[in-house]
Short mmCIF file of C-alpha atoms in Angstrom, two decimals:
data_model
loop_
_atom_site.label_atom_id
_atom_site.label_comp_id
_atom_site.label_asym_id
_atom_site.label_seq_id
_atom_site.Cartn_x
_atom_site.Cartn_y
_atom_site.Cartn_z
CA MET A 705 3.35 26.79 -50.66
CA TYR A 706 2.40 23.94 -52.98
CA ASP A 707 3.03 23.75 -56.72
CA SER A 708 0.56 25.61 -58.89
CA ASP A 709 -0.98 22.55 -60.60
CA LEU A 710 -4.56 21.90 -59.52
CA ASN A 711 -5.76 18.59 -58.06
CA THR A 712 -2.30 17.10 -57.73
CA VAL A 713 -2.80 13.64 -56.23
CA SER A 714 -0.02 11.50 -54.75
CA THR A 715 -0.05 8.25 -52.79
CA LEU A 716 1.23 8.48 -49.23
CA ASN A 717 3.82 5.91 -48.18
CA PHE A 718 1.58 4.22 -45.60
CA THR A 719 -0.99 3.14 -48.19
CA GLY A 720 -1.65 -0.59 -47.91
CA LYS A 721 -4.35 -3.17 -48.31
CA HIS A 722 -6.15 -1.94 -45.18
CA ILE A 723 -6.09 1.82 -45.85
CA GLU A 724 -5.55 3.74 -49.07
CA ALA A 725 -3.98 7.12 -48.23
CA LEU A 726 -3.81 9.97 -50.75
CA LEU A 727 -2.53 13.53 -50.58
CA VAL A 728 -4.38 16.10 -52.71
CA ARG A 729 -2.70 19.46 -53.30
CA ASN A 730 -4.44 22.59 -54.60
CA ALA A 731 -7.87 20.96 -54.74
CA LYS A 732 -10.35 22.64 -57.08
CA ASP A 733 -13.81 21.11 -57.65
CA PHE A 734 -12.22 17.86 -56.51
CA PRO A 735 -14.50 14.79 -56.64
CA VAL A 736 -14.45 12.56 -53.55
CA GLN A 737 -15.64 9.15 -54.71
CA GLY A 738 -17.24 6.64 -52.40
CA ARG A 739 -16.99 6.79 -48.62
CA THR A 740 -13.80 8.64 -47.69
CA LEU A 741 -12.34 10.16 -44.54
CA VAL A 742 -11.15 13.62 -45.60
CA VAL A 743 -8.69 15.58 -43.45
CA ASN A 744 -8.13 19.25 -44.21
CA ILE A 745 -4.46 19.72 -43.31
CA GLY A 746 -4.43 23.25 -44.73
CA ALA A 747 -4.77 26.63 -43.03
CA THR A 748 -8.01 27.67 -44.76
CA PRO A 749 -11.53 26.16 -44.82
CA ALA A 750 -12.32 23.59 -47.51
CA PRO A 751 -15.87 24.36 -48.76
CA LEU A 752 -18.04 21.58 -50.14
CA ASP A 753 -20.17 21.79 -53.26
CA ARG A 754 -23.41 21.43 -51.33
CA THR A 755 -26.34 23.61 -50.23
CA PRO A 756 -26.58 24.90 -47.60
CA ARG A 757 -22.89 25.76 -47.84
CA THR A 758 -20.61 23.90 -45.45
CA SER A 759 -16.85 23.58 -45.09
CA ILE A 760 -14.23 21.39 -43.47
CA PRO A 761 -12.41 23.76 -41.09
CA PRO A 762 -8.62 23.95 -41.08
CA LEU A 763 -6.91 21.11 -39.18
CA SER A 764 -10.19 19.19 -39.11
CA SER A 765 -11.91 16.30 -40.86
CA THR A 766 -15.15 14.64 -41.84
CA VAL A 767 -16.40 11.58 -43.72
CA LEU A 768 -17.65 12.38 -47.22
CA VAL A 769 -19.58 10.22 -49.67
CA ASP A 770 -19.64 11.04 -53.40
CA THR A 771 -19.31 14.80 -53.17
CA ARG A 772 -16.95 17.56 -54.30
CA VAL A 773 -14.57 19.80 -52.41
CA GLN A 774 -14.72 23.22 -54.06
CA GLU A 775 -11.20 24.18 -53.05
CA ALA A 776 -8.54 23.33 -50.50
CA GLN A 777 -4.83 23.90 -49.97
CA ALA A 778 -4.18 20.29 -49.06
CA LEU A 779 -6.26 17.25 -48.12
CA VAL A 780 -5.44 13.78 -46.86
CA LEU A 781 -7.93 11.20 -48.13
CA LEU A 782 -8.26 7.84 -46.35
CA ARG A 783 -10.28 5.03 -47.88
CA ILE A 784 -10.64 2.31 -45.29
CA ASP A 785 -11.33 -1.42 -45.50
CA ASP A 786 -13.64 -1.74 -42.51
CA GLU A 787 -14.03 -5.49 -43.08
CA SER A 788 -10.38 -6.29 -42.33
CA ALA A 789 -9.08 -7.04 -38.84
CA VAL A 790 -7.84 -3.78 -37.35
CA GLU A 791 -4.72 -5.32 -35.82
CA ASP A 792 -3.47 -6.72 -39.13
CA ILE A 793 -2.32 -3.28 -40.24
CA VAL A 794 0.87 -3.63 -38.17
CA ARG A 795 1.95 -6.51 -40.42
CA GLU A 796 2.30 -4.13 -43.35
CA PRO A 797 5.77 -2.82 -44.34
CA GLY A 798 7.25 -0.06 -42.22
CA TRP A 799 5.25 -0.63 -39.04
CA HIS A 800 7.21 -0.87 -35.78
CA LEU A 801 6.55 -1.12 -32.07
CA LEU A 802 7.41 2.31 -30.67
CA GLY A 803 9.53 0.75 -27.94
CA ASP A 804 11.74 -0.81 -30.62
CA LEU A 805 12.10 2.52 -32.46
CA LEU A 806 13.39 4.18 -29.30
CA GLY A 807 16.51 2.04 -29.59
CA ASP A 808 18.97 1.19 -26.87
CA ALA A 809 18.54 4.23 -24.62
CA PRO A 810 18.57 3.11 -20.97
CA ALA A 811 15.07 2.44 -19.66
CA THR A 812 15.84 4.71 -16.68
CA ASP A 813 16.42 7.74 -18.92
CA PRO A 814 13.47 9.99 -19.83
CA ASP A 815 12.60 9.52 -23.49
CA PRO A 816 12.12 12.50 -25.80
CA GLY A 817 8.50 13.57 -25.57
CA THR A 818 7.73 12.20 -22.11
CA GLY A 819 9.08 15.13 -20.12
CA GLY A 820 9.09 12.90 -17.05
CA ARG A 821 9.10 9.16 -16.42
CA PRO A 822 10.52 7.03 -19.25
CA PHE A 823 8.25 5.56 -21.90
CA PRO A 824 7.35 1.95 -20.97
CA ARG A 825 9.07 -0.04 -23.74
CA ASP A 826 6.48 -2.85 -23.55
CA THR A 827 3.54 -0.53 -24.37
CA PRO A 828 1.69 -2.09 -27.35
CA LEU A 829 1.83 1.13 -29.38
CA TRP A 830 2.73 0.77 -33.05
CA LYS A 831 3.86 3.49 -35.44
CA GLY A 832 3.42 3.32 -39.20
CA PRO A 833 5.65 4.91 -41.84
CA GLN A 834 5.75 8.71 -41.80
CA ASP A 835 5.45 10.74 -44.99
CA ASP A 836 5.94 14.40 -45.89
CA ALA A 837 2.77 16.23 -46.90
CA GLY A 838 4.28 19.48 -48.12
CA VAL A 839 4.58 22.93 -46.57
CA ILE A 840 1.69 25.00 -45.19
CA ALA A 841 1.93 28.63 -44.03
CA LEU A 842 0.39 28.93 -40.56
CA ASP A 843 0.10 31.83 -38.14
CA PRO A 844 0.92 29.96 -34.90
CA GLY A 845 -0.24 32.77 -32.61
CA ARG A 846 -3.66 32.96 -34.22
CA LEU A 847 -3.94 29.18 -34.58
CA LEU A 848 -3.14 28.58 -30.92
CA GLY A 849 -5.41 31.33 -29.58
CA ASP A 850 -2.83 33.95 -28.60
CA SER A 851 -4.68 37.21 -29.28
CA THR A 852 -1.64 39.28 -28.25
CA ALA A 853 0.73 37.76 -30.81
CA ALA A 854 1.61 39.79 -33.88
CA PRO A 855 0.38 38.21 -37.12
CA LEU A 856 3.15 36.08 -38.55
CA ALA A 857 2.66 33.55 -41.35
CA THR A 858 5.30 30.86 -40.96
CA PRO A 859 5.98 27.91 -43.30
CA PHE A 860 5.48 24.61 -41.49
CA GLN A 861 6.58 21.24 -42.86
CA VAL A 862 3.64 18.83 -42.53
CA LYS A 863 4.26 15.17 -41.68
CA VAL A 864 1.64 12.43 -41.40
CA ASN A 865 1.56 8.85 -40.15
CA LEU A 866 -0.77 6.26 -38.71
CA TRP A 867 -0.67 4.71 -35.23
CA TYR A 868 -2.21 1.51 -33.86
CA ALA A 869 -2.95 0.36 -30.32
CA PRO A 870 -5.12 -2.52 -29.05
CA ALA A 871 -8.11 -2.06 -26.77
CA GLY A 872 -7.31 -0.75 -23.31
CA THR A 873 -3.91 0.70 -24.15
CA ASP A 874 -2.69 3.82 -22.36
CA CYS A 875 -0.19 5.29 -24.82
CA ALA A 876 1.91 7.06 -22.15
CA ILE A 877 1.32 10.46 -20.57
CA HIS A 878 3.77 13.03 -21.97
CA ASN A 879 4.04 16.78 -22.40
CA GLN A 880 6.81 17.53 -24.90
CA HIS A 881 6.72 17.97 -28.69
CA ASP A 882 8.72 20.31 -30.89
CA PHE A 883 5.80 20.57 -33.32
CA ILE A 884 2.05 21.30 -33.45
CA GLU A 885 -0.03 18.13 -33.72
CA VAL A 886 -3.62 17.04 -34.21
CA HIS A 887 -5.06 13.52 -34.31
CA THR A 888 -7.80 12.01 -36.48
CA GLN A 889 -9.59 8.80 -35.51
CA VAL A 890 -9.55 6.29 -38.38
CA ARG A 891 -10.81 2.99 -36.95
CA GLY A 892 -12.20 2.01 -33.57
CA THR A 893 -12.94 4.42 -30.71
CA GLY A 894 -10.44 6.12 -28.45
CA ARG A 895 -9.83 9.33 -26.61
CA MET A 896 -7.28 12.09 -26.18
CA GLN A 897 -6.83 12.89 -22.51
CA LYS A 898 -5.31 15.82 -20.61
CA PHE A 899 -3.82 15.69 -17.10
CA THR A 900 -2.46 18.19 -14.61
CA GLU A 901 0.44 15.83 -13.80
CA GLN A 902 2.02 12.67 -15.22
CA ASP A 903 -0.53 10.64 -13.29
CA HIS A 904 -3.80 9.08 -14.49
CA SER A 905 -5.62 10.27 -11.35
CA THR A 906 -5.15 13.90 -12.44
CA LEU A 907 -7.28 13.62 -15.61
CA TYR A 908 -9.14 16.86 -16.31
CA GLU A 909 -10.32 16.52 -19.94
CA ASP A 910 -11.46 13.44 -21.86
CA VAL A 911 -11.94 14.01 -25.61
CA LEU A 912 -13.89 11.07 -27.06
CA MET A 913 -12.99 10.11 -30.63
CA SER A 914 -14.86 8.03 -33.20
CA PRO A 915 -13.93 7.47 -36.87
CA GLY A 916 -13.77 10.71 -38.84
CA TYR A 917 -13.22 12.91 -35.77
CA THR A 918 -10.21 15.20 -35.35
CA THR A 919 -9.32 16.86 -32.07
CA PRO A 920 -10.86 20.33 -32.55
CA ASP A 921 -7.84 22.41 -31.54
CA PRO A 922 -4.15 21.67 -31.04
CA PHE A 923 -3.47 20.99 -27.36
CA CYS A 924 -0.49 23.35 -27.18
CA ASP A 925 0.15 27.06 -26.90
CA THR A 926 3.28 29.07 -27.63
CA ALA A 927 5.80 29.57 -24.83
CA PRO A 928 7.68 32.89 -24.45
CA ASP A 929 10.75 31.36 -26.13
CA GLY A 930 8.68 30.38 -29.20
CA THR A 931 8.52 26.67 -28.42
CA PHE A 932 5.25 24.77 -28.11
CA ARG A 933 3.95 24.15 -24.61
CA TYR A 934 1.75 21.07 -24.08
CA PRO A 935 -0.22 19.86 -21.07
CA TRP A 936 0.35 16.33 -19.86
CA HIS A 937 -1.65 14.26 -22.35
CA GLN A 938 -2.00 10.84 -23.93
CA TYR A 939 -4.04 8.79 -26.37
CA HIS A 940 -6.12 5.98 -24.85
CA ALA A 941 -7.58 3.18 -27.00
CA ASP A 942 -11.06 2.07 -25.92
CA THR A 943 -11.16 -0.55 -28.70
CA ASP A 944 -8.51 -1.71 -31.16
CA CYS A 945 -7.68 1.64 -32.79
CA VAL A 946 -5.97 3.24 -35.76
CA TRP A 947 -5.53 7.00 -35.82
CA LEU A 948 -3.73 9.56 -37.95
CA ALA A 949 -1.20 12.00 -36.53
CA VAL A 950 -0.65 15.26 -38.41
CA GLU A 951 2.47 17.15 -37.33
CA TYR A 952 3.36 20.75 -38.23
CA HIS A 953 7.10 21.36 -37.91
CA ALA A 954 8.33 24.96 -37.72
CA PRO A 955 11.53 25.91 -39.52
CA ALA A 956 14.71 25.71 -37.47
CA PRO A 957 15.66 29.09 -35.95
CA THR A 958 18.37 30.97 -37.80
CA ARG A 959 21.60 31.83 -36.03
#
């Protein structure tokens, strides 16, 4: 789904003085220089040039130091200035408080994505610029663990952006997305949490996240109508945190 040129490198639009963000398409014997958080956003494993043989699984990540990726459909590379203050990233161009991005919708109306109570506009959750990362063919049934689904490779538009929240922030329990998403921890420590209801007392899974970690599987499955069905979930920041969201958007249904 990408162009045929090997090792095509482009700078993602949220690159700044705190984090350098690169997109690598059609990686082949690609050298990763220095300490780098590498996210495999493709649908196939990304083997490393090391013995014993190891790979970065699809929709997963690791931290590499001076090594080569033998091949990969698409990688996001993050080189991070760990000496800078985490919170200063929101002063870079294109960062906005999520409550401001939601606009002038009445606070009593449910916001898109919450599926219940409205998003608290004063939540200190910041969203960085979002960039397109190309198109990847995914089989959503296989990816989401539906063994009864017929194999169907579907082109998904991939979008990526960073988020920031200070220590102790609950980033709002919600259960609606029209895309498949995974999250990669970039700085600080946090957790992705699942709930049976839109209530913190109903927590049933607590996925701890440290830098370089990606949630191992998307949280959703496929509903009978083809949409994506999520449990109640949220991100919680234990410390000041930056994390990467990777979204896979299915093509609009034809009429």
